[in-house]
mmCIF file of C-alpha atoms in Angstrom:
data_model
loop_
_atom_site.group_PDB
_atom_site.id
_atom_site.type_symbol
_atom_site.label_atom_id
_atom_site.label_comp_id
_atom_site.label_asym_id
_atom_site.label_seq_id
_atom_site.Cartn_x
_atom_site.Cartn_y
_atom_site.Cartn_z
ATOM 1 C CA MET A 1 61.320 84.733 101.882
ATOM 2 C CA SER A 2 59.361 81.575 103.779
ATOM 3 C CA LYS A 3 58.056 83.291 106.758
ATOM 4 C CA ILE A 4 56.118 85.295 103.817
ATOM 5 C CA LYS A 5 55.307 82.401 101.625
ATOM 6 C CA ILE A 6 54.069 80.955 104.960
ATOM 7 C CA LEU A 7 52.213 83.654 106.107
ATOM 8 C CA LEU A 8 50.112 83.892 102.670
ATOM 9 C CA VAL A 9 49.510 80.588 102.463
ATOM 10 C CA ALA A 10 47.326 80.595 106.031
ATOM 11 C CA VAL A 11 45.894 84.049 105.250
ATOM 12 C CA PHE A 12 44.607 82.361 101.872
ATOM 13 C CA CYS A 13 43.316 79.013 104.259
ATOM 14 C CA PHE A 14 41.878 81.558 106.633
ATOM 15 C CA SER A 15 39.602 83.059 103.141
ATOM 16 C CA LEU A 16 38.288 80.019 102.036
ATOM 17 C CA ALA A 17 37.747 78.792 106.048
ATOM 18 C CA SER A 18 35.652 82.002 106.037
ATOM 19 C CA SER A 19 34.102 81.735 103.157
ATOM 20 C CA ALA A 20 32.842 78.285 103.829
ATOM 21 C CA PHE A 21 32.424 79.089 106.936
ATOM 22 C CA SER A 22 30.445 81.860 106.562
ATOM 23 C CA GLN A 23 28.157 80.245 103.493
ATOM 24 C CA ALA A 24 27.652 77.756 106.176
ATOM 25 C CA GLN A 25 26.462 80.245 108.576
ATOM 26 C CA ILE A 26 23.480 81.005 106.203
ATOM 27 C CA SER A 27 20.018 80.948 107.587
ATOM 28 C CA PRO A 28 16.998 78.580 106.856
ATOM 29 C CA GLU A 29 15.499 81.990 105.807
ATOM 30 C CA ARG A 30 17.962 82.827 103.244
ATOM 31 C CA LYS A 31 18.443 79.553 102.043
ATOM 32 C CA ARG A 32 14.838 78.575 101.372
ATOM 33 C CA ALA A 33 15.202 82.268 99.203
ATOM 34 C CA ILE A 34 18.239 80.367 97.370
ATOM 35 C CA ASP A 35 16.092 77.104 96.601
ATOM 36 C CA SER A 36 13.639 79.036 95.800
ATOM 37 C CA LEU A 37 16.189 80.570 93.198
ATOM 38 C CA ALA A 38 17.144 77.694 91.900
ATOM 39 C CA ILE A 39 13.934 76.299 91.492
ATOM 40 C CA GLU A 40 12.893 80.065 89.394
ATOM 41 C CA LYS A 41 16.005 78.751 86.998
ATOM 42 C CA ILE A 42 14.115 76.025 86.074
ATOM 43 C CA ARG A 43 10.673 77.020 85.422
ATOM 44 C CA ASP A 44 12.598 79.987 83.294
ATOM 45 C CA LEU A 45 13.838 76.879 81.560
ATOM 46 C CA SER A 46 10.826 74.979 81.470
ATOM 47 C CA LYS A 47 9.585 77.990 78.768
ATOM 48 C CA TYR A 48 12.853 79.166 77.171
ATOM 49 C CA ILE A 49 12.413 75.102 75.599
ATOM 50 C CA SER A 50 8.732 75.538 75.037
ATOM 51 C CA ILE A 51 9.390 79.220 73.199
ATOM 52 C CA ILE A 52 12.580 77.267 70.567
ATOM 53 C CA GLY A 53 10.734 73.862 70.219
ATOM 54 C CA SER A 54 7.685 76.352 69.176
ATOM 55 C CA LYS A 55 6.774 76.603 65.444
ATOM 56 C CA GLU A 56 4.955 79.712 66.016
ATOM 57 C CA THR A 57 8.227 81.144 67.604
ATOM 58 C CA PRO A 58 9.879 83.710 65.194
ATOM 59 C CA PHE A 59 13.942 82.329 63.782
ATOM 60 C CA SER A 60 15.610 85.491 65.740
ATOM 61 C CA GLU A 61 13.423 84.892 68.413
ATOM 62 C CA ALA A 62 14.876 81.719 68.503
ATOM 63 C CA ASN A 63 17.668 81.995 68.254
ATOM 64 C CA ARG A 64 17.982 84.785 71.066
ATOM 65 C CA VAL A 65 16.646 82.717 74.024
ATOM 66 C CA ILE A 66 18.853 80.060 72.763
ATOM 67 C CA GLU A 67 21.180 82.182 73.653
ATOM 68 C CA ARG A 68 20.039 82.849 76.757
ATOM 69 C CA THR A 69 19.172 79.207 77.632
ATOM 70 C CA LEU A 70 22.910 79.124 77.448
ATOM 71 C CA GLU A 71 23.816 81.134 80.313
ATOM 72 C CA LEU A 72 21.521 79.438 83.012
ATOM 73 C CA PHE A 73 23.848 76.604 81.953
ATOM 74 C CA ALA A 74 27.367 75.604 83.418
ATOM 75 C CA ASP A 75 29.978 74.527 80.882
ATOM 76 C CA ASP A 76 30.155 70.995 79.172
ATOM 77 C CA SER A 77 26.322 70.206 79.950
ATOM 78 C CA GLN A 78 24.908 67.187 78.898
ATOM 79 C CA ILE A 79 20.587 66.950 78.325
ATOM 80 C CA GLY A 80 19.527 63.455 77.805
ATOM 81 C CA VAL A 81 16.603 62.205 74.419
ATOM 82 C CA SER A 82 14.822 59.422 74.643
ATOM 83 C CA SER A 83 12.011 57.983 72.908
ATOM 84 C CA LEU A 84 9.064 55.728 73.183
ATOM 85 C CA HIS A 85 11.270 54.232 70.436
ATOM 86 C CA ARG A 86 13.987 52.796 71.129
ATOM 87 C CA THR A 87 15.360 52.698 74.386
ATOM 88 C CA GLU A 88 18.866 53.947 75.227
ATOM 89 C CA ILE A 89 19.331 57.175 76.240
ATOM 90 C CA GLN A 90 21.387 60.108 73.825
ATOM 91 C CA TYR A 91 23.097 62.667 74.667
ATOM 92 C CA TYR A 92 23.965 66.422 73.305
ATOM 93 C CA GLY A 93 25.727 69.003 74.541
ATOM 94 C CA VAL A 94 23.331 71.954 75.101
ATOM 95 C CA ARG A 95 23.366 73.748 72.360
ATOM 96 C CA PRO A 96 23.050 71.144 69.462
ATOM 97 C CA TYR A 97 20.631 69.719 71.829
ATOM 98 C CA LEU A 98 18.451 73.753 71.755
ATOM 99 C CA GLU A 99 19.356 74.013 67.872
ATOM 100 C CA HIS A 100 17.869 70.118 67.526
ATOM 101 C CA LEU A 101 14.533 71.154 69.516
ATOM 102 C CA MET A 102 14.593 74.075 67.532
ATOM 103 C CA ALA A 103 14.526 72.012 64.228
ATOM 104 C CA LEU A 104 12.774 69.412 65.312
ATOM 105 C CA ASN A 105 10.491 67.765 62.211
ATOM 106 C CA TYR A 106 6.853 68.357 63.179
ATOM 107 C CA ASP A 107 4.663 71.544 62.100
ATOM 108 C CA ARG A 108 3.567 72.280 65.796
ATOM 109 C CA VAL A 109 5.069 71.060 68.463
ATOM 110 C CA ASN A 110 4.295 72.052 72.276
ATOM 111 C CA ILE A 111 6.041 70.795 74.905
ATOM 112 C CA SER A 112 5.423 72.034 79.259
ATOM 113 C CA TRP A 113 6.771 70.980 81.963
ATOM 114 C CA TYR A 114 5.303 70.040 85.365
ATOM 115 C CA ASN A 115 5.941 68.626 88.953
ATOM 116 C CA ILE A 116 8.753 70.742 88.930
ATOM 117 C CA GLN A 117 10.226 69.923 92.735
ATOM 118 C CA TYR A 118 13.454 69.161 94.237
ATOM 119 C CA ILE A 119 14.172 65.660 94.560
ATOM 120 C CA SER A 120 17.767 66.202 96.551
ATOM 121 C CA ASP A 121 17.938 69.279 98.304
ATOM 122 C CA LEU A 122 20.635 71.900 98.053
ATOM 123 C CA GLU A 123 24.085 70.467 100.883
ATOM 124 C CA LEU A 124 26.542 72.579 100.516
ATOM 125 C CA GLN A 125 29.788 70.978 99.315
ATOM 126 C CA PRO A 126 33.202 70.750 100.699
ATOM 127 C CA ASP A 127 34.266 73.409 98.037
ATOM 128 C CA GLY A 128 31.361 75.927 98.533
ATOM 129 C CA ARG A 129 29.522 75.306 96.150
ATOM 130 C CA TYR A 130 25.560 74.146 96.936
ATOM 131 C CA VAL A 131 24.339 71.165 95.232
ATOM 132 C CA GLY A 132 21.308 69.550 94.615
ATOM 133 C CA VAL A 133 18.868 67.613 91.849
ATOM 134 C CA ILE A 134 15.283 68.616 90.901
ATOM 135 C CA THR A 135 13.205 66.394 89.552
ATOM 136 C CA ILE A 136 10.640 67.904 86.440
ATOM 137 C CA TYR A 137 7.940 65.666 83.774
ATOM 138 C CA GLN A 138 8.384 67.015 80.966
ATOM 139 C CA ARG A 139 4.910 66.200 77.855
ATOM 140 C CA PHE A 140 5.915 66.377 74.554
ATOM 141 C CA GLU A 141 3.655 66.436 71.368
ATOM 142 C CA GLY A 142 4.751 67.336 68.190
ATOM 143 C CA GLN A 143 1.943 66.589 65.217
ATOM 144 C CA SER A 144 2.506 67.121 61.296
ATOM 145 C CA ASP A 145 -0.080 68.415 59.189
ATOM 146 C CA ASP A 146 0.540 64.922 57.701
ATOM 147 C CA GLY A 147 -0.620 63.604 60.620
ATOM 148 C CA LEU A 148 2.198 62.229 62.420
ATOM 149 C CA THR A 149 1.417 62.625 66.245
ATOM 150 C CA TYR A 150 4.640 61.354 68.858
ATOM 151 C CA LYS A 151 3.438 62.148 72.888
ATOM 152 C CA ASP A 152 5.418 61.710 75.276
ATOM 153 C CA THR A 153 6.183 62.131 78.903
ATOM 154 C CA THR A 154 9.274 62.064 80.803
ATOM 155 C CA LYS A 155 10.879 62.486 83.817
ATOM 156 C CA LYS A 156 13.949 64.466 83.519
ATOM 157 C CA ASP A 157 16.746 64.742 87.235
ATOM 158 C CA ILE A 158 18.700 68.238 86.848
ATOM 159 C CA THR A 159 21.511 69.496 88.591
ATOM 160 C CA VAL A 160 21.547 72.679 90.512
ATOM 161 C CA TYR A 161 24.856 74.145 91.415
ATOM 162 C CA VAL A 162 24.379 77.338 93.567
ATOM 163 C CA GLU A 163 27.427 79.012 94.395
ATOM 164 C CA ARG A 164 28.422 82.630 96.240
ATOM 165 C CA LYS A 165 29.894 85.264 93.546
ATOM 166 C CA HIS A 166 30.572 88.697 93.879
ATOM 167 C CA THR A 167 30.743 91.499 90.962
ATOM 168 C CA GLN A 168 31.900 95.253 91.425
ATOM 169 C CA ILE A 169 28.770 97.324 89.758
ATOM 170 C CA GLY A 170 29.033 101.384 90.043
ATOM 171 C CA GLY A 171 31.934 100.899 93.037
ATOM 172 C CA LYS A 172 29.711 98.418 95.148
ATOM 173 C CA LEU A 173 30.505 94.881 95.183
ATOM 174 C CA ILE A 174 27.242 92.876 94.974
ATOM 175 C CA GLY A 175 27.047 89.599 96.341
ATOM 176 C CA PHE A 176 24.271 87.648 94.579
ATOM 177 C CA TRP A 177 23.917 83.182 93.904
ATOM 178 C CA ASP A 178 24.417 82.133 91.047
ATOM 179 C CA VAL A 179 22.738 79.800 89.891
ATOM 180 C CA LEU A 180 24.038 77.479 87.466
ATOM 181 C CA LEU A 181 22.195 74.143 85.566
ATOM 182 C CA GLY A 182 24.158 70.840 85.663
ATOM 183 C CA ASP A 183 23.171 67.486 83.150
ATOM 184 C CA VAL A 184 19.488 66.592 82.780
ATOM 185 C CA ARG A 185 19.190 62.889 82.737
ATOM 186 C CA VAL A 186 16.218 61.553 81.656
ATOM 187 C CA THR A 187 14.783 58.825 84.901
ATOM 188 C CA GLU A 188 12.236 57.537 82.352
ATOM 189 C CA THR A 189 9.835 57.578 79.532
ATOM 190 C CA THR A 190 6.607 57.094 79.180
ATOM 191 C CA LYS A 191 2.967 57.501 76.577
ATOM 192 C CA MET B 1 -5.091 214.221 126.552
ATOM 193 C CA LYS B 2 -8.007 211.530 126.511
ATOM 194 C CA LYS B 3 -7.046 210.615 122.929
ATOM 195 C CA ASN B 4 -3.638 209.915 123.471
ATOM 196 C CA LEU B 5 -4.596 207.407 126.517
ATOM 197 C CA PHE B 6 -6.874 206.129 124.520
ATOM 198 C CA ARG B 7 -4.193 205.100 122.071
ATOM 199 C CA VAL B 8 -2.244 204.014 124.467
ATOM 200 C CA GLY B 9 -5.235 201.673 126.021
ATOM 201 C CA VAL B 10 -5.111 200.779 122.030
ATOM 202 C CA ILE B 11 -1.516 199.878 121.126
ATOM 203 C CA ILE B 12 -0.754 198.039 125.549
ATOM 204 C CA PHE B 13 -4.412 195.810 124.206
ATOM 205 C CA SER B 14 -3.208 194.890 120.980
ATOM 206 C CA PHE B 15 -0.191 194.304 122.601
ATOM 207 C CA ILE B 16 -2.028 191.794 125.090
ATOM 208 C CA MET B 17 -3.629 190.185 122.007
ATOM 209 C CA PHE B 18 -0.840 189.292 119.973
ATOM 210 C CA SER B 19 1.058 188.034 122.564
ATOM 211 C CA LEU B 20 -1.664 185.369 123.818
ATOM 212 C CA SER B 21 -1.902 184.756 120.231
ATOM 213 C CA PHE B 22 1.470 184.231 119.620
ATOM 214 C CA SER B 23 1.967 181.401 122.637
ATOM 215 C CA GLY B 24 -0.815 180.012 121.812
ATOM 216 C CA CYS B 25 0.565 179.539 117.756
ATOM 217 C CA LYS B 26 3.553 177.647 120.208
ATOM 218 C CA SER B 27 2.051 175.778 121.811
ATOM 219 C CA LYS B 28 -0.311 173.929 119.068
ATOM 220 C CA GLN B 29 3.596 173.632 117.559
ATOM 221 C CA LYS B 30 4.781 171.463 120.298
ATOM 222 C CA ILE B 31 1.575 169.538 120.754
ATOM 223 C CA ALA B 32 1.579 168.902 117.426
ATOM 224 C CA GLN B 33 5.061 167.983 117.952
ATOM 225 C CA ASP B 34 4.563 165.981 120.597
ATOM 226 C CA GLN B 35 1.642 163.807 118.842
ATOM 227 C CA SER B 36 4.293 163.449 115.881
ATOM 228 C CA GLU B 37 6.912 161.854 117.958
ATOM 229 C CA SER B 38 3.909 159.922 120.088
ATOM 230 C CA ALA B 39 3.313 158.343 117.065
ATOM 231 C CA TYR B 40 7.002 157.793 115.862
ATOM 232 C CA ALA B 41 7.166 155.833 119.443
ATOM 233 C CA GLN B 42 4.580 153.881 119.004
ATOM 234 C CA LYS B 43 5.099 152.261 114.882
ATOM 235 C CA ILE B 44 8.402 151.743 116.325
ATOM 236 C CA GLU B 45 6.581 150.000 118.806
ATOM 237 C CA GLN B 46 4.170 148.449 116.424
ATOM 238 C CA ALA B 47 7.018 147.187 114.233
ATOM 239 C CA LYS B 48 8.724 145.602 117.373
ATOM 240 C CA ARG B 49 6.265 143.880 117.841
ATOM 241 C CA ASP B 50 5.676 143.066 114.384
ATOM 242 C CA LEU B 51 9.226 141.864 113.639
ATOM 243 C CA LEU B 52 8.583 139.966 117.051
ATOM 244 C CA ALA B 53 5.546 138.365 115.697
ATOM 245 C CA ILE B 54 8.021 137.270 112.564
ATOM 246 C CA ILE B 55 10.774 136.033 114.881
ATOM 247 C CA ASN B 56 8.576 133.700 116.964
ATOM 248 C CA ASP B 57 5.802 132.795 114.809
ATOM 249 C CA GLN B 58 5.192 129.338 114.675
ATOM 250 C CA GLY B 59 3.429 128.608 111.818
ATOM 251 C CA SER B 60 0.379 131.247 111.881
ATOM 252 C CA MET B 61 1.997 133.373 108.950
ATOM 253 C CA ASN B 62 2.911 131.828 106.133
ATOM 254 C CA LEU B 63 6.624 132.561 104.256
ATOM 255 C CA ASP B 64 4.554 135.450 101.955
ATOM 256 C CA GLU B 65 2.898 137.729 104.948
ATOM 257 C CA LYS B 66 6.548 137.478 106.793
ATOM 258 C CA GLU B 67 8.158 139.403 104.246
ATOM 259 C CA TYR B 68 5.383 141.617 103.748
ATOM 260 C CA ARG B 69 5.102 143.051 106.040
ATOM 261 C CA LEU B 70 8.955 142.550 107.021
ATOM 262 C CA ASN B 71 9.521 144.601 103.559
ATOM 263 C CA ALA B 72 7.376 147.345 105.161
ATOM 264 C CA ILE B 73 9.078 147.745 108.009
ATOM 265 C CA LYS B 74 12.022 148.069 106.608
ATOM 266 C CA GLN B 75 10.185 150.908 103.750
ATOM 267 C CA GLU B 76 10.054 152.490 107.553
ATOM 268 C CA TYR B 77 13.500 152.678 107.321
ATOM 269 C CA PHE B 78 13.572 153.772 111.263
ATOM 270 C CA GLN B 79 16.709 154.420 112.713
ATOM 271 C CA ASP B 80 16.163 152.654 116.815
ATOM 272 C CA GLN B 81 18.846 150.150 117.680
ATOM 273 C CA GLU B 82 16.535 148.117 118.988
ATOM 274 C CA VAL B 83 14.455 147.453 115.384
ATOM 275 C CA LYS B 84 17.197 147.222 113.221
ATOM 276 C CA ASP B 85 18.435 144.287 115.942
ATOM 277 C CA LEU B 86 15.133 142.723 115.341
ATOM 278 C CA ILE B 87 15.139 143.543 111.929
ATOM 279 C CA ALA B 88 18.356 141.719 111.198
ATOM 280 C CA ARG B 89 17.265 138.881 113.337
ATOM 281 C CA ALA B 90 14.545 138.318 111.304
ATOM 282 C CA ASP B 91 15.949 138.653 108.271
ATOM 283 C CA ASP B 92 17.898 135.708 109.286
ATOM 284 C CA ALA B 93 14.605 133.984 110.049
ATOM 285 C CA LEU B 94 13.054 134.125 107.094
ATOM 286 C CA THR B 95 16.388 133.504 105.580
ATOM 287 C CA VAL B 96 15.887 130.091 107.281
ATOM 288 C CA LEU B 97 12.297 129.275 106.821
ATOM 289 C CA ARG B 98 13.116 129.914 102.741
ATOM 290 C CA ASP B 99 15.530 127.548 102.959
ATOM 291 C CA GLU B 100 13.566 124.752 104.411
ATOM 292 C CA GLN B 101 10.553 125.932 102.686
ATOM 293 C CA ASP B 102 13.154 125.363 99.211
ATOM 294 C CA ALA B 103 14.093 122.116 100.614
ATOM 295 C CA LYS B 104 10.825 120.625 100.704
ATOM 296 C CA THR B 105 10.250 121.717 97.636
ATOM 297 C CA ARG B 106 12.814 119.536 96.259
ATOM 298 C CA GLU B 107 12.014 117.212 98.198
ATOM 299 C CA GLU B 108 8.465 116.973 97.621
ATOM 300 C CA SER B 109 9.667 117.115 93.511
ATOM 301 C CA GLU B 110 11.750 114.763 93.775
ATOM 302 C CA LYS B 111 9.306 112.787 95.124
ATOM 303 C CA GLN B 112 6.673 113.070 92.903
ATOM 304 C CA GLN B 113 9.624 112.577 89.975
ATOM 305 C CA GLN B 114 10.057 109.535 92.062
ATOM 306 C CA TYR B 115 6.662 108.505 92.237
ATOM 307 C CA VAL B 116 6.593 109.323 88.303
ATOM 308 C CA PHE B 117 9.117 107.006 87.744
ATOM 309 C CA HIS B 118 7.573 104.473 89.444
ATOM 310 C CA LYS B 119 5.136 104.422 87.916
ATOM 311 C CA SER B 120 6.241 104.391 84.625
ATOM 312 C CA ILE B 121 9.211 101.733 84.511
ATOM 313 C CA LEU B 122 6.864 99.481 86.267
ATOM 314 C CA ASP B 123 4.275 99.981 83.505
ATOM 315 C CA GLY B 124 7.175 99.091 81.264
ATOM 316 C CA PHE B 125 7.576 95.839 82.982
ATOM 317 C CA ASN B 126 4.233 94.918 83.286
ATOM 318 C CA ALA B 127 2.888 95.813 79.888
ATOM 319 C CA VAL B 128 6.277 93.981 77.936
ATOM 320 C CA ALA B 129 4.874 90.300 79.850
ATOM 321 C CA SER B 130 1.307 90.730 79.313
ATOM 322 C CA ALA B 131 2.217 91.239 75.327
ATOM 323 C CA ASN B 132 0.295 88.397 73.026
ATOM 324 C CA SER B 133 2.885 87.722 70.773
ATOM 325 C CA PHE B 134 6.701 88.840 70.239
ATOM 326 C CA SER B 135 6.196 91.976 67.707
ATOM 327 C CA GLN B 136 3.998 93.767 70.805
ATOM 328 C CA ALA B 137 6.216 92.759 73.246
ATOM 329 C CA ASN B 138 8.848 94.004 71.217
ATOM 330 C CA LEU B 139 6.961 97.809 70.545
ATOM 331 C CA HIS B 140 7.003 97.513 74.117
ATOM 332 C CA ILE B 141 10.221 96.829 74.635
ATOM 333 C CA ALA B 142 11.371 99.639 72.396
ATOM 334 C CA GLN B 143 9.140 102.338 74.704
ATOM 335 C CA ALA B 144 10.448 101.035 77.923
ATOM 336 C CA LEU B 145 14.456 101.673 76.748
ATOM 337 C CA LYS B 146 13.231 105.037 76.857
ATOM 338 C CA LEU B 147 13.518 104.940 80.758
ATOM 339 C CA TYR B 148 16.953 104.068 80.858
ATOM 340 C CA ALA B 149 20.855 105.347 79.696
ATOM 341 C CA SER B 150 21.268 102.624 78.064
ATOM 342 C CA GLY B 151 19.966 99.421 77.120
ATOM 343 C CA ASP B 152 23.270 97.580 79.228
ATOM 344 C CA ILE B 153 22.381 99.235 82.908
ATOM 345 C CA PRO B 154 22.846 97.379 85.346
ATOM 346 C CA VAL B 155 19.538 94.991 87.132
ATOM 347 C CA LEU B 156 19.491 93.802 90.309
ATOM 348 C CA ILE B 157 17.386 91.676 91.397
ATOM 349 C CA ILE B 158 16.907 91.156 95.299
ATOM 350 C CA ILE B 159 16.219 87.495 96.375
ATOM 351 C CA SER B 160 16.508 88.349 100.623
ATOM 352 C CA GLN B 161 17.548 90.657 102.589
ATOM 353 C CA GLU B 162 18.071 90.069 106.396
ATOM 354 C CA ASN B 163 20.120 92.314 109.032
ATOM 355 C CA GLY B 164 21.402 95.422 105.530
ATOM 356 C CA VAL B 165 22.846 91.816 104.345
ATOM 357 C CA LYS B 166 21.458 91.358 100.839
ATOM 358 C CA ASP B 167 21.419 88.361 98.575
ATOM 359 C CA TYR B 168 21.321 89.048 94.908
ATOM 360 C CA ASP B 169 20.333 87.127 91.241
ATOM 361 C CA ARG B 170 23.024 87.141 89.445
ATOM 362 C CA PRO B 171 23.130 90.684 88.110
ATOM 363 C CA THR B 172 21.599 91.232 84.046
ATOM 364 C CA THR B 173 20.810 94.165 82.173
ATOM 365 C CA ILE B 174 18.167 95.791 81.404
ATOM 366 C CA LYS B 175 17.455 94.359 78.345
ATOM 367 C CA LYS B 176 18.430 91.306 79.147
ATOM 368 C CA TYR B 177 15.575 91.755 81.809
ATOM 369 C CA LEU B 178 12.867 93.172 79.609
ATOM 370 C CA GLU B 179 13.641 90.277 76.785
ATOM 371 C CA TYR B 180 13.573 87.741 80.092
ATOM 372 C CA LEU B 181 9.732 89.184 80.942
ATOM 373 C CA LYS B 182 8.795 89.229 77.209
ATOM 374 C CA ASP B 183 9.362 85.189 77.816
ATOM 375 C CA VAL B 184 8.422 84.571 80.769
ATOM 376 C CA LYS B 185 5.308 86.537 79.911
ATOM 377 C CA LYS B 186 5.520 87.417 83.963
ATOM 378 C CA PHE B 187 6.531 90.255 85.896
ATOM 379 C CA ASP B 188 6.260 89.222 89.962
ATOM 380 C CA LYS B 189 8.792 92.179 91.850
ATOM 381 C CA GLY B 190 8.697 95.202 93.052
ATOM 382 C CA ILE B 191 11.084 98.188 92.522
ATOM 383 C CA GLU B 192 13.625 99.137 95.730
ATOM 384 C CA SER B 193 15.529 101.179 94.233
ATOM 385 C CA PHE B 194 16.875 103.013 91.372
ATOM 386 C CA MET B 195 19.252 106.064 90.074
ATOM 387 C CA LEU B 196 18.504 108.697 87.082
ATOM 388 C CA ASP B 197 21.110 110.842 85.817
ATOM 389 C CA ASN B 198 21.699 114.658 85.071
ATOM 390 C CA ASN B 199 19.421 113.860 81.513
ATOM 391 C CA GLY B 200 16.341 111.944 83.958
ATOM 392 C CA LYS B 201 17.722 108.360 82.910
ATOM 393 C CA ILE B 202 17.816 105.810 84.969
ATOM 394 C CA THR B 203 21.137 104.326 84.799
ATOM 395 C CA GLU B 204 20.644 101.890 87.913
ATOM 396 C CA ILE B 205 17.810 100.089 89.081
ATOM 397 C CA GLU B 206 17.151 97.597 92.627
ATOM 398 C CA LEU B 207 14.247 95.003 92.351
ATOM 399 C CA ILE B 208 12.847 93.028 94.565
ATOM 400 C CA LYS B 209 11.476 89.534 94.798
ATOM 401 C CA LYS B 210 7.639 89.451 96.309
#
């Protein structure tokens, strides 16, 4: 019985090791495809944030986009919020952040992201995941009909996790790269 | 006496003439029979040539023409064994040709159907991505969804492929994918493949990053 246990443990360890080994063997072309996929997810997030924040977005559509945005993030991820009027940065869960964004007290909100790039390349971790950091600049403009205007530019660092997963679709085993976003940290806030 | 001799002479002459005319008629019949047999033999030879032409043809005759000629030969009901054997071979050859032509027609029809679907899918994606408003995009989504068996059919997006191994993005559904296009306002993929059910609805679609 104990021999069977040892054998099972050995098989398990071997499968883990071979899985990690096979992921480590990724060609530069595949790696580039994964890098590009992660950047694309950040661009998607940028579009979603812009839609949710915009006052022109119908309520039902904004709520739908919030659900899509949540699917981009790993559980328990946090998003930092800064202001030119205070020094500290407040961190919110993703849903509260998005709901707050949707309910901002302006009549017009325009949010755009630019200079999206890696500041830390995706690196293979011992647990088999790739982890990297992508930085973005966010330009926020909020205007009220009474003339109140707030504008700032924040630099944010977003942790990205990429993991190889498998799923069964139509009887076929599909290997896919699951990109999940982690914390969004504010590193700079300027006018 | 003279009178009797004359009568005998007339009888003998008549007999000779009758004999001559009878043998002439007989030889005419023979000629006619010979001619008929020769014509039949010629018809058999022609039939054999035609059948061999049908069997060995390399594309100079189309299938309809071959079938017409074979049927014409069959209607002659030739009793010649060689002709019968050649008819059987021609029948086999035409069956093979007919099957090949049916398969080709089916393949062309499927290609045409694939082309029509391919274009309709792309048109649907592009219409949603280029919509000017959420309401317009939603109308295009409803229209595009008619091509699919349901809104839940899987959409697989290939991000890279190497040595036959495909790497995918996280699988999604067609409804979510169309909504994604509405949000990002951009469609930059190609169609790699799709599957249809018996009702002509798409049950699975594979896209590829351009």
